[in-house]
Short mmCIF file of N, CA and C and ligand atoms in Angstrom, two decimals:
data_model
loop_
_atom_site.label_atom_id
_atom_site.label_comp_id
_atom_site.label_asym_id
_atom_site.label_seq_id
_atom_site.Cartn_x
_atom_site.Cartn_y
_atom_site.Cartn_z
N MET A 226 -2.49 16.96 6.28
CA MET A 226 -1.96 16.16 7.38
C MET A 226 -0.50 15.89 7.35
N LEU A 227 0.02 15.62 6.12
CA LEU A 227 1.49 15.47 5.93
C LEU A 227 1.90 16.20 4.65
N SER A 228 2.94 17.03 4.75
CA SER A 228 3.41 17.78 3.63
C SER A 228 4.26 16.87 2.74
N GLU A 229 4.54 17.31 1.49
CA GLU A 229 5.40 16.47 0.62
C GLU A 229 6.78 16.23 1.24
N GLU A 230 7.30 17.22 1.95
CA GLU A 230 8.64 17.06 2.59
C GLU A 230 8.56 16.04 3.68
N GLU A 231 7.50 16.10 4.50
CA GLU A 231 7.35 15.14 5.62
C GLU A 231 7.21 13.74 5.03
N ILE A 232 6.40 13.61 3.99
CA ILE A 232 6.21 12.30 3.34
C ILE A 232 7.53 11.69 2.90
N LEU A 233 8.33 12.50 2.15
CA LEU A 233 9.60 12.02 1.63
C LEU A 233 10.59 11.64 2.66
N ALA A 234 10.54 12.38 3.79
CA ALA A 234 11.50 12.08 4.93
C ALA A 234 11.07 10.71 5.49
N GLY A 235 9.72 10.48 5.58
CA GLY A 235 9.29 9.18 6.11
C GLY A 235 9.58 8.01 5.17
N ILE A 236 9.60 8.31 3.90
CA ILE A 236 9.92 7.22 2.95
C ILE A 236 11.42 6.91 2.91
N ASP A 237 12.23 7.94 3.12
CA ASP A 237 13.72 7.71 3.32
C ASP A 237 13.92 6.70 4.46
N ARG A 238 13.24 7.02 5.58
CA ARG A 238 13.37 6.14 6.75
C ARG A 238 12.87 4.75 6.45
N THR A 239 11.69 4.62 5.89
CA THR A 239 11.11 3.33 5.59
C THR A 239 12.04 2.50 4.63
N ALA A 240 12.53 3.19 3.60
CA ALA A 240 13.36 2.49 2.61
C ALA A 240 14.70 1.97 3.29
N ARG A 241 15.15 2.76 4.22
CA ARG A 241 16.39 2.29 4.90
C ARG A 241 16.11 1.03 5.73
N SER A 242 14.94 1.00 6.37
CA SER A 242 14.61 -0.27 7.11
C SER A 242 14.44 -1.46 6.21
N VAL A 243 13.80 -1.26 5.08
CA VAL A 243 13.58 -2.34 4.12
C VAL A 243 14.93 -2.84 3.64
N THR A 244 15.82 -1.91 3.25
CA THR A 244 17.14 -2.23 2.69
C THR A 244 17.97 -3.02 3.75
N SER A 245 17.92 -2.59 4.98
CA SER A 245 18.79 -3.28 5.95
C SER A 245 18.15 -4.68 6.28
N PHE A 246 16.84 -4.82 6.20
CA PHE A 246 16.20 -6.09 6.42
C PHE A 246 16.61 -7.11 5.36
N TYR A 247 16.62 -6.74 4.14
CA TYR A 247 16.88 -7.71 2.99
C TYR A 247 18.40 -7.89 2.77
N GLY A 248 19.20 -6.95 3.35
CA GLY A 248 20.62 -7.14 3.11
C GLY A 248 20.94 -7.06 1.65
N ASP A 249 21.80 -8.00 1.16
CA ASP A 249 22.07 -7.93 -0.29
C ASP A 249 21.24 -8.92 -1.06
N GLU A 250 20.10 -9.38 -0.49
CA GLU A 250 19.23 -10.31 -1.18
C GLU A 250 18.37 -9.66 -2.28
N GLU A 251 18.03 -10.42 -3.23
CA GLU A 251 17.15 -9.94 -4.32
C GLU A 251 15.69 -10.22 -3.95
N PHE A 252 14.76 -9.36 -4.22
CA PHE A 252 13.41 -9.65 -3.98
C PHE A 252 12.47 -8.98 -5.03
N VAL A 253 11.17 -9.31 -4.90
CA VAL A 253 10.17 -8.73 -5.80
C VAL A 253 9.25 -7.78 -5.08
N VAL A 254 9.21 -6.55 -5.54
CA VAL A 254 8.26 -5.57 -4.97
C VAL A 254 6.98 -5.67 -5.69
N VAL A 255 5.93 -5.94 -4.95
CA VAL A 255 4.60 -6.07 -5.57
C VAL A 255 3.73 -4.90 -5.09
N SER A 256 3.43 -4.01 -6.00
CA SER A 256 2.67 -2.82 -5.69
C SER A 256 1.16 -3.13 -5.94
N ILE A 257 0.34 -2.87 -4.95
CA ILE A 257 -1.09 -3.13 -5.04
C ILE A 257 -1.80 -1.88 -5.61
N LEU A 258 -2.32 -2.06 -6.82
CA LEU A 258 -2.98 -0.95 -7.56
C LEU A 258 -4.35 -0.72 -7.02
N LYS A 259 -4.92 0.48 -7.13
CA LYS A 259 -4.23 1.56 -7.73
C LYS A 259 -3.44 2.37 -6.69
N GLY A 260 -3.96 2.35 -5.47
CA GLY A 260 -3.50 3.36 -4.46
C GLY A 260 -2.01 3.47 -4.19
N SER A 261 -1.25 2.33 -4.34
CA SER A 261 0.13 2.37 -3.88
C SER A 261 1.12 2.84 -4.99
N PHE A 262 0.57 3.19 -6.17
CA PHE A 262 1.56 3.50 -7.26
C PHE A 262 2.45 4.68 -6.91
N VAL A 263 1.98 5.68 -6.25
CA VAL A 263 2.88 6.84 -5.94
C VAL A 263 3.92 6.43 -4.89
N PHE A 264 3.41 5.82 -3.82
CA PHE A 264 4.34 5.42 -2.74
C PHE A 264 5.37 4.39 -3.25
N ALA A 265 4.92 3.40 -4.03
CA ALA A 265 5.83 2.41 -4.53
C ALA A 265 6.92 3.07 -5.41
N SER A 266 6.52 4.04 -6.19
CA SER A 266 7.46 4.70 -7.08
C SER A 266 8.54 5.46 -6.33
N ASP A 267 8.20 6.15 -5.25
CA ASP A 267 9.16 6.86 -4.40
C ASP A 267 9.97 5.89 -3.58
N LEU A 268 9.34 4.76 -3.13
CA LEU A 268 10.05 3.80 -2.33
C LEU A 268 11.13 3.03 -3.10
N VAL A 269 10.77 2.49 -4.29
CA VAL A 269 11.79 1.68 -4.96
C VAL A 269 13.01 2.47 -5.41
N ARG A 270 12.84 3.80 -5.61
CA ARG A 270 14.00 4.56 -6.02
C ARG A 270 14.88 4.86 -4.87
N ARG A 271 14.53 4.45 -3.64
CA ARG A 271 15.40 4.61 -2.47
C ARG A 271 15.89 3.22 -2.01
N ILE A 272 15.66 2.21 -2.80
CA ILE A 272 16.15 0.85 -2.42
C ILE A 272 17.25 0.44 -3.41
N PRO A 273 18.52 0.36 -2.97
CA PRO A 273 19.59 0.11 -3.94
C PRO A 273 19.70 -1.38 -4.29
N ASN A 274 18.96 -2.30 -3.60
CA ASN A 274 19.06 -3.72 -3.92
C ASN A 274 18.66 -4.05 -5.37
N ARG A 275 19.06 -5.24 -5.79
CA ARG A 275 18.60 -5.75 -7.06
C ARG A 275 17.14 -6.23 -6.82
N ILE A 276 16.19 -5.52 -7.45
CA ILE A 276 14.76 -5.93 -7.22
C ILE A 276 14.05 -6.04 -8.59
N GLU A 277 12.87 -6.78 -8.54
CA GLU A 277 12.03 -6.75 -9.66
C GLU A 277 10.73 -6.08 -9.19
N LEU A 278 9.97 -5.53 -10.12
CA LEU A 278 8.74 -4.86 -9.77
C LEU A 278 7.55 -5.51 -10.45
N SER A 279 6.52 -5.69 -9.68
CA SER A 279 5.27 -6.33 -10.19
C SER A 279 4.07 -5.61 -9.65
N PHE A 280 2.95 -5.83 -10.29
CA PHE A 280 1.70 -5.12 -9.87
C PHE A 280 0.58 -6.16 -9.70
N VAL A 281 -0.25 -6.00 -8.72
CA VAL A 281 -1.52 -6.73 -8.69
C VAL A 281 -2.59 -5.68 -8.45
N GLY A 282 -3.81 -5.97 -8.87
CA GLY A 282 -4.87 -5.05 -8.72
C GLY A 282 -5.98 -5.60 -7.87
N VAL A 283 -6.35 -4.93 -6.83
CA VAL A 283 -7.41 -5.28 -5.95
C VAL A 283 -8.28 -4.09 -5.67
N SER A 284 -9.59 -4.32 -5.80
CA SER A 284 -10.51 -3.20 -5.52
C SER A 284 -11.35 -3.61 -4.32
N SER A 285 -11.48 -2.70 -3.37
CA SER A 285 -12.24 -3.12 -2.17
C SER A 285 -13.65 -2.52 -2.18
N TYR A 286 -14.16 -2.21 -3.39
CA TYR A 286 -15.48 -1.72 -3.57
C TYR A 286 -16.05 -0.90 -2.39
N ARG A 287 -15.59 0.30 -2.37
CA ARG A 287 -15.97 1.12 -1.23
C ARG A 287 -17.29 1.81 -1.52
N ASP A 288 -18.12 1.79 -0.51
CA ASP A 288 -19.33 2.59 -0.53
C ASP A 288 -19.01 3.82 0.22
N GLY A 289 -18.65 4.87 -0.51
CA GLY A 289 -18.14 6.07 0.20
C GLY A 289 -16.79 5.78 0.85
N THR A 290 -16.73 5.84 2.21
CA THR A 290 -15.49 5.57 2.86
C THR A 290 -15.45 4.22 3.58
N GLU A 291 -16.46 3.40 3.38
CA GLU A 291 -16.50 2.05 4.03
C GLU A 291 -16.07 1.00 3.10
N SER A 292 -15.30 0.01 3.54
CA SER A 292 -14.81 -1.04 2.62
C SER A 292 -15.84 -2.15 2.45
N GLY A 293 -15.88 -2.71 1.25
CA GLY A 293 -16.75 -3.77 0.94
C GLY A 293 -16.03 -4.98 0.48
N PRO A 294 -16.68 -5.92 -0.31
CA PRO A 294 -16.02 -7.13 -0.80
C PRO A 294 -14.87 -6.81 -1.75
N LEU A 295 -13.90 -7.72 -1.74
CA LEU A 295 -12.73 -7.55 -2.58
C LEU A 295 -12.84 -8.14 -3.97
N GLU A 296 -12.33 -7.41 -4.98
CA GLU A 296 -12.31 -8.01 -6.29
C GLU A 296 -10.94 -7.79 -6.89
N TRP A 297 -10.39 -8.87 -7.51
CA TRP A 297 -9.10 -8.73 -8.19
C TRP A 297 -9.37 -8.09 -9.56
N THR A 298 -8.57 -7.06 -9.82
CA THR A 298 -8.71 -6.39 -11.14
C THR A 298 -7.48 -6.68 -12.01
N LEU A 299 -6.39 -7.11 -11.38
CA LEU A 299 -5.21 -7.58 -12.11
C LEU A 299 -4.56 -8.68 -11.30
N PHE A 300 -4.69 -9.88 -11.89
CA PHE A 300 -4.27 -11.06 -11.11
C PHE A 300 -2.81 -11.45 -11.56
N PRO A 301 -2.00 -11.91 -10.57
CA PRO A 301 -0.64 -12.29 -10.97
C PRO A 301 -0.64 -13.49 -11.94
N THR A 302 0.32 -13.51 -12.86
CA THR A 302 0.38 -14.66 -13.76
C THR A 302 1.02 -15.81 -13.01
N GLU A 303 0.58 -16.99 -13.45
CA GLU A 303 0.98 -18.18 -12.68
C GLU A 303 2.52 -18.33 -12.65
N ASP A 304 3.06 -18.79 -11.53
CA ASP A 304 4.49 -18.99 -11.34
C ASP A 304 5.30 -17.66 -11.21
N GLU A 305 4.65 -16.54 -11.31
CA GLU A 305 5.35 -15.29 -11.20
C GLU A 305 6.14 -15.16 -9.91
N PHE A 306 5.58 -15.68 -8.87
CA PHE A 306 6.24 -15.50 -7.58
C PHE A 306 6.83 -16.77 -6.94
N ALA A 307 6.77 -17.90 -7.68
CA ALA A 307 7.22 -19.17 -7.16
C ALA A 307 8.68 -19.07 -6.70
N GLY A 308 8.90 -19.40 -5.41
CA GLY A 308 10.27 -19.42 -4.86
C GLY A 308 10.83 -18.02 -4.58
N ARG A 309 10.10 -16.97 -4.85
CA ARG A 309 10.63 -15.61 -4.68
C ARG A 309 10.34 -15.00 -3.33
N ARG A 310 11.21 -14.11 -2.91
CA ARG A 310 10.93 -13.29 -1.77
C ARG A 310 10.14 -12.06 -2.18
N VAL A 311 9.02 -11.82 -1.54
CA VAL A 311 8.10 -10.76 -1.98
C VAL A 311 7.95 -9.67 -0.88
N LEU A 312 8.02 -8.43 -1.35
CA LEU A 312 7.59 -7.33 -0.48
C LEU A 312 6.36 -6.69 -1.03
N LEU A 313 5.26 -6.88 -0.34
CA LEU A 313 3.95 -6.27 -0.77
C LEU A 313 3.94 -4.85 -0.34
N VAL A 314 3.56 -3.96 -1.23
CA VAL A 314 3.48 -2.53 -0.99
C VAL A 314 2.09 -1.99 -1.19
N ASP A 315 1.49 -1.43 -0.15
CA ASP A 315 0.15 -0.83 -0.26
C ASP A 315 0.15 0.59 0.29
N ASP A 316 -0.90 1.34 -0.08
CA ASP A 316 -1.03 2.74 0.36
C ASP A 316 -1.37 2.83 1.83
N ILE A 317 -2.37 1.93 2.21
CA ILE A 317 -2.79 2.06 3.63
C ILE A 317 -3.22 0.74 4.11
N LEU A 318 -2.92 0.43 5.39
CA LEU A 318 -3.42 -0.78 6.02
C LEU A 318 -4.57 -0.30 6.94
N ASP A 319 -5.78 -0.68 6.56
CA ASP A 319 -6.98 -0.20 7.22
C ASP A 319 -7.63 -1.37 7.94
N THR A 320 -8.63 -2.05 7.35
CA THR A 320 -9.20 -3.19 7.97
C THR A 320 -8.26 -4.37 7.95
N GLY A 321 -7.34 -4.38 7.00
CA GLY A 321 -6.40 -5.48 6.88
C GLY A 321 -6.82 -6.52 5.85
N ARG A 322 -7.99 -6.40 5.34
CA ARG A 322 -8.60 -7.44 4.43
C ARG A 322 -7.75 -7.55 3.13
N THR A 323 -7.40 -6.39 2.58
CA THR A 323 -6.68 -6.44 1.26
C THR A 323 -5.35 -7.14 1.39
N LEU A 324 -4.53 -6.67 2.32
CA LEU A 324 -3.18 -7.26 2.48
C LEU A 324 -3.22 -8.73 2.87
N SER A 325 -4.15 -9.03 3.75
CA SER A 325 -4.29 -10.37 4.20
C SER A 325 -4.66 -11.33 3.04
N ALA A 326 -5.59 -10.89 2.15
CA ALA A 326 -5.99 -11.67 1.04
C ALA A 326 -4.87 -11.81 0.01
N VAL A 327 -4.18 -10.71 -0.28
CA VAL A 327 -3.11 -10.74 -1.27
C VAL A 327 -1.97 -11.63 -0.77
N ARG A 328 -1.65 -11.45 0.49
CA ARG A 328 -0.56 -12.27 1.07
C ARG A 328 -0.88 -13.77 0.93
N SER A 329 -2.08 -14.18 1.30
CA SER A 329 -2.45 -15.60 1.24
C SER A 329 -2.33 -16.12 -0.21
N GLU A 330 -2.82 -15.25 -1.14
CA GLU A 330 -2.79 -15.67 -2.60
C GLU A 330 -1.34 -15.87 -3.05
N LEU A 331 -0.45 -14.96 -2.65
CA LEU A 331 0.95 -15.12 -3.13
C LEU A 331 1.69 -16.29 -2.49
N LEU A 332 1.31 -16.54 -1.25
CA LEU A 332 1.93 -17.70 -0.57
C LEU A 332 1.39 -19.01 -1.24
N GLU A 333 0.08 -19.00 -1.54
CA GLU A 333 -0.51 -20.16 -2.28
C GLU A 333 0.21 -20.34 -3.62
N GLN A 334 0.63 -19.26 -4.24
CA GLN A 334 1.30 -19.37 -5.52
C GLN A 334 2.77 -19.72 -5.35
N GLY A 335 3.19 -19.97 -4.16
CA GLY A 335 4.55 -20.48 -3.96
C GLY A 335 5.62 -19.49 -3.62
N ALA A 336 5.23 -18.25 -3.27
CA ALA A 336 6.23 -17.27 -2.84
C ALA A 336 7.03 -17.88 -1.68
N ARG A 337 8.34 -17.57 -1.65
CA ARG A 337 9.16 -18.10 -0.48
C ARG A 337 8.81 -17.45 0.78
N ASP A 338 8.72 -16.13 0.80
CA ASP A 338 8.20 -15.40 1.93
C ASP A 338 7.58 -14.08 1.51
N VAL A 339 6.65 -13.57 2.33
CA VAL A 339 5.94 -12.37 1.90
C VAL A 339 5.97 -11.38 3.12
N HIS A 340 6.60 -10.23 2.89
CA HIS A 340 6.58 -9.19 3.92
C HIS A 340 5.79 -8.08 3.34
N SER A 341 5.47 -7.05 4.22
CA SER A 341 4.62 -6.00 3.67
C SER A 341 5.13 -4.64 4.18
N CYS A 342 4.91 -3.66 3.34
CA CYS A 342 5.33 -2.27 3.59
C CYS A 342 4.17 -1.33 3.21
N VAL A 343 3.74 -0.55 4.14
CA VAL A 343 2.61 0.38 3.82
C VAL A 343 3.03 1.78 4.14
N PHE A 344 2.46 2.70 3.32
CA PHE A 344 2.72 4.15 3.52
C PHE A 344 2.05 4.50 4.87
N LEU A 345 0.78 4.16 5.10
CA LEU A 345 0.05 4.51 6.24
C LEU A 345 -0.55 3.30 6.99
N ASP A 346 -0.67 3.40 8.25
CA ASP A 346 -1.29 2.34 9.04
C ASP A 346 -2.30 2.98 10.00
N LYS A 347 -3.52 2.44 9.90
CA LYS A 347 -4.64 2.93 10.79
C LYS A 347 -5.01 1.79 11.71
N PRO A 348 -4.24 1.56 12.76
CA PRO A 348 -4.43 0.36 13.61
C PRO A 348 -5.85 0.31 14.22
N ALA A 349 -6.49 1.49 14.48
CA ALA A 349 -7.80 1.51 15.09
C ALA A 349 -8.85 0.84 14.30
N ARG A 350 -8.62 0.63 12.98
CA ARG A 350 -9.64 0.16 12.02
C ARG A 350 -9.55 -1.33 11.76
N ARG A 351 -8.60 -1.99 12.37
CA ARG A 351 -8.34 -3.39 12.00
C ARG A 351 -9.52 -4.31 12.21
N ALA A 352 -9.89 -5.09 11.13
CA ALA A 352 -11.02 -6.08 11.33
C ALA A 352 -10.48 -7.47 11.23
N VAL A 353 -9.33 -7.71 10.54
CA VAL A 353 -8.65 -8.98 10.52
C VAL A 353 -7.24 -8.78 11.06
N GLU A 354 -6.70 -9.75 11.70
CA GLU A 354 -5.40 -9.68 12.26
C GLU A 354 -4.36 -9.49 11.18
N PHE A 355 -3.64 -8.36 11.18
CA PHE A 355 -2.57 -8.22 10.17
C PHE A 355 -1.60 -7.14 10.71
N ARG A 356 -0.34 -7.46 10.62
CA ARG A 356 0.70 -6.48 11.06
C ARG A 356 1.64 -6.27 9.85
N ALA A 357 1.84 -5.00 9.48
CA ALA A 357 2.79 -4.67 8.45
C ALA A 357 4.20 -4.73 9.01
N ASP A 358 5.16 -5.15 8.20
CA ASP A 358 6.57 -5.23 8.64
C ASP A 358 7.20 -3.87 8.60
N PHE A 359 6.81 -3.00 7.69
CA PHE A 359 7.35 -1.67 7.54
C PHE A 359 6.23 -0.67 7.38
N VAL A 360 6.25 0.37 8.18
CA VAL A 360 5.17 1.36 8.16
C VAL A 360 5.76 2.74 7.99
N GLY A 361 5.27 3.52 7.06
CA GLY A 361 5.73 4.95 6.88
C GLY A 361 5.21 5.75 8.06
N PHE A 362 3.90 5.85 8.17
CA PHE A 362 3.26 6.70 9.24
C PHE A 362 2.08 5.99 9.80
N GLU A 363 1.95 6.07 11.08
CA GLU A 363 0.72 5.59 11.74
C GLU A 363 -0.20 6.76 11.92
N ILE A 364 -1.53 6.58 11.59
CA ILE A 364 -2.43 7.70 11.69
C ILE A 364 -3.71 7.26 12.41
N ASP A 365 -4.44 8.28 12.91
CA ASP A 365 -5.70 8.03 13.62
C ASP A 365 -6.80 7.64 12.62
N ASP A 366 -7.96 7.29 13.15
CA ASP A 366 -9.05 6.87 12.30
C ASP A 366 -9.74 8.08 11.62
N VAL A 367 -9.07 8.59 10.61
CA VAL A 367 -9.68 9.65 9.83
C VAL A 367 -9.50 9.29 8.37
N TYR A 368 -10.42 9.72 7.48
CA TYR A 368 -10.33 9.40 6.06
C TYR A 368 -9.33 10.39 5.43
N VAL A 369 -8.37 9.86 4.64
CA VAL A 369 -7.38 10.72 4.09
C VAL A 369 -7.33 10.58 2.55
N VAL A 370 -6.89 11.58 1.85
CA VAL A 370 -6.68 11.53 0.40
C VAL A 370 -5.34 12.12 0.03
N GLY A 371 -4.91 11.82 -1.19
CA GLY A 371 -3.66 12.38 -1.74
C GLY A 371 -2.54 11.34 -1.72
N TYR A 372 -1.47 11.68 -2.41
CA TYR A 372 -0.30 10.75 -2.48
C TYR A 372 -0.70 9.35 -2.84
N GLY A 373 -1.70 9.26 -3.78
CA GLY A 373 -2.12 7.89 -4.24
C GLY A 373 -3.49 7.51 -3.65
N LEU A 374 -3.86 8.04 -2.54
CA LEU A 374 -5.11 7.67 -1.95
C LEU A 374 -6.28 8.44 -2.50
N ASP A 375 -7.41 7.84 -2.64
CA ASP A 375 -8.54 8.48 -3.34
C ASP A 375 -9.80 8.52 -2.52
N TRP A 376 -10.68 9.39 -2.97
CA TRP A 376 -12.08 9.28 -2.53
C TRP A 376 -12.89 9.25 -3.84
N ALA A 377 -13.64 8.15 -4.07
CA ALA A 377 -14.40 7.93 -5.27
C ALA A 377 -13.49 8.21 -6.52
N GLY A 378 -12.27 7.71 -6.45
CA GLY A 378 -11.36 7.77 -7.61
C GLY A 378 -10.63 9.09 -7.77
N ARG A 379 -10.94 10.06 -6.95
CA ARG A 379 -10.30 11.39 -7.09
C ARG A 379 -9.24 11.65 -6.01
N TYR A 380 -8.44 12.66 -6.30
CA TYR A 380 -7.42 13.22 -5.39
C TYR A 380 -6.17 12.41 -5.27
N ARG A 381 -5.99 11.30 -6.09
CA ARG A 381 -4.78 10.50 -6.00
C ARG A 381 -3.53 11.34 -6.33
N ASN A 382 -3.69 12.37 -7.14
CA ASN A 382 -2.55 13.14 -7.64
C ASN A 382 -2.09 14.26 -6.71
N LEU A 383 -2.76 14.45 -5.60
CA LEU A 383 -2.24 15.44 -4.65
C LEU A 383 -0.86 15.00 -4.13
N PRO A 384 0.09 15.95 -4.14
CA PRO A 384 1.44 15.53 -3.70
C PRO A 384 1.60 15.46 -2.21
N TYR A 385 0.56 15.85 -1.44
CA TYR A 385 0.53 15.79 0.00
C TYR A 385 -0.61 14.94 0.51
N LEU A 386 -0.68 14.72 1.81
CA LEU A 386 -1.80 13.95 2.40
C LEU A 386 -2.71 14.90 3.12
N ALA A 387 -4.05 14.78 2.88
CA ALA A 387 -5.01 15.64 3.51
C ALA A 387 -6.14 14.83 4.10
N THR A 388 -6.70 15.34 5.17
CA THR A 388 -7.92 14.69 5.72
C THR A 388 -9.08 15.08 4.79
N PHE A 389 -10.09 14.25 4.75
CA PHE A 389 -11.16 14.47 3.78
C PHE A 389 -12.51 14.12 4.37
N SER A 390 -13.47 15.00 4.18
CA SER A 390 -14.89 14.62 4.52
C SER A 390 -15.73 14.92 3.33
N PRO A 391 -16.54 13.90 2.90
CA PRO A 391 -17.35 14.00 1.66
C PRO A 391 -18.24 15.26 1.65
N GLU A 392 -18.69 15.67 2.82
CA GLU A 392 -19.58 16.85 2.86
C GLU A 392 -18.86 18.11 2.32
N ALA A 393 -17.54 18.12 2.50
CA ALA A 393 -16.78 19.31 2.13
C ALA A 393 -16.26 19.19 0.69
N ASP A 394 -16.56 18.13 -0.04
CA ASP A 394 -16.06 17.95 -1.38
C ASP A 394 -16.61 19.02 -2.30
N PRO A 395 -15.76 19.83 -2.88
CA PRO A 395 -16.24 20.93 -3.73
C PRO A 395 -16.95 20.41 -5.04
N SER A 396 -16.67 19.14 -5.42
CA SER A 396 -17.28 18.68 -6.65
C SER A 396 -18.64 17.99 -6.38
N ARG A 397 -19.04 18.06 -5.10
CA ARG A 397 -20.32 17.38 -4.79
C ARG A 397 -21.51 18.10 -5.44
N PRO A 398 -22.42 17.36 -6.03
CA PRO A 398 -23.58 18.00 -6.71
C PRO A 398 -24.46 18.81 -5.69
P1 IMP B 65 -8.19 -2.53 3.88
O1 IMP B 65 -9.45 -2.13 4.58
O2 IMP B 65 -7.07 -2.69 4.86
O3 IMP B 65 -8.38 -3.79 3.07
O4 IMP B 65 -7.79 -1.32 2.92
C1 IMP B 65 -8.21 -1.40 1.62
C2 IMP B 65 -8.05 -0.12 0.83
O5 IMP B 65 -9.00 0.81 1.34
C3 IMP B 65 -6.72 0.63 0.87
O6 IMP B 65 -5.78 0.00 0.04
C4 IMP B 65 -7.21 1.92 0.35
O7 IMP B 65 -7.31 1.89 -1.06
C5 IMP B 65 -8.54 2.10 0.96
N1 IMP B 65 -8.58 2.94 2.15
C6 IMP B 65 -8.64 2.69 3.45
N2 IMP B 65 -8.59 3.79 4.21
C7 IMP B 65 -8.52 4.83 3.33
C8 IMP B 65 -8.41 6.29 3.49
O8 IMP B 65 -8.42 6.85 4.65
N3 IMP B 65 -8.43 7.01 2.37
C9 IMP B 65 -8.41 6.46 1.11
N4 IMP B 65 -8.43 5.11 0.90
C10 IMP B 65 -8.52 4.35 1.99
MG1 MG B 66 -8.61 2.98 -2.70
#
């Protein structure tokens, strides 16, 4: 769906928007594991601001390609974000449940403000109201893998983005 070159061009663009939004202010980039580790790594290297990097882990217990209840797998330490400006980074904004829950938690922990930056946005799938402040690419309602995104834990290491259907998975028994 997107080649490595197309992805990196999109990240250049996204990083420029983030940089001009924050001006010369310092902020904390919070990467939501596991899916956003590839995107976050390319993104932060294109942001010249003084930033700190942090990680939270949230699993949305997918049954195949459908999202289920959320579970924290890595919780922020207390006071980590108190008074700080936070940029949440995720691989994809789908139903909106993950970003909405993480955002509420960080605000509850005293973050000064929380903005969000996603590699992909699938607006057609939204179940809770959520708008990302920075979006790399908007895509249709298709399941995708690669560049950090998985199916059953696999394919995160593909350097490009591909559409995926479980029936076509070569590792299927
Ligand atoms: P949410 O539904 O917005 O909470 O998205 C939760 C998570 O679902 C994302 O961070 C991804 O890990 C995963 N996800 C949603 N759509 C896709 C997809 O097309 N491919 C791979 N993972 C996805
Ligand atoms: Mg995932």
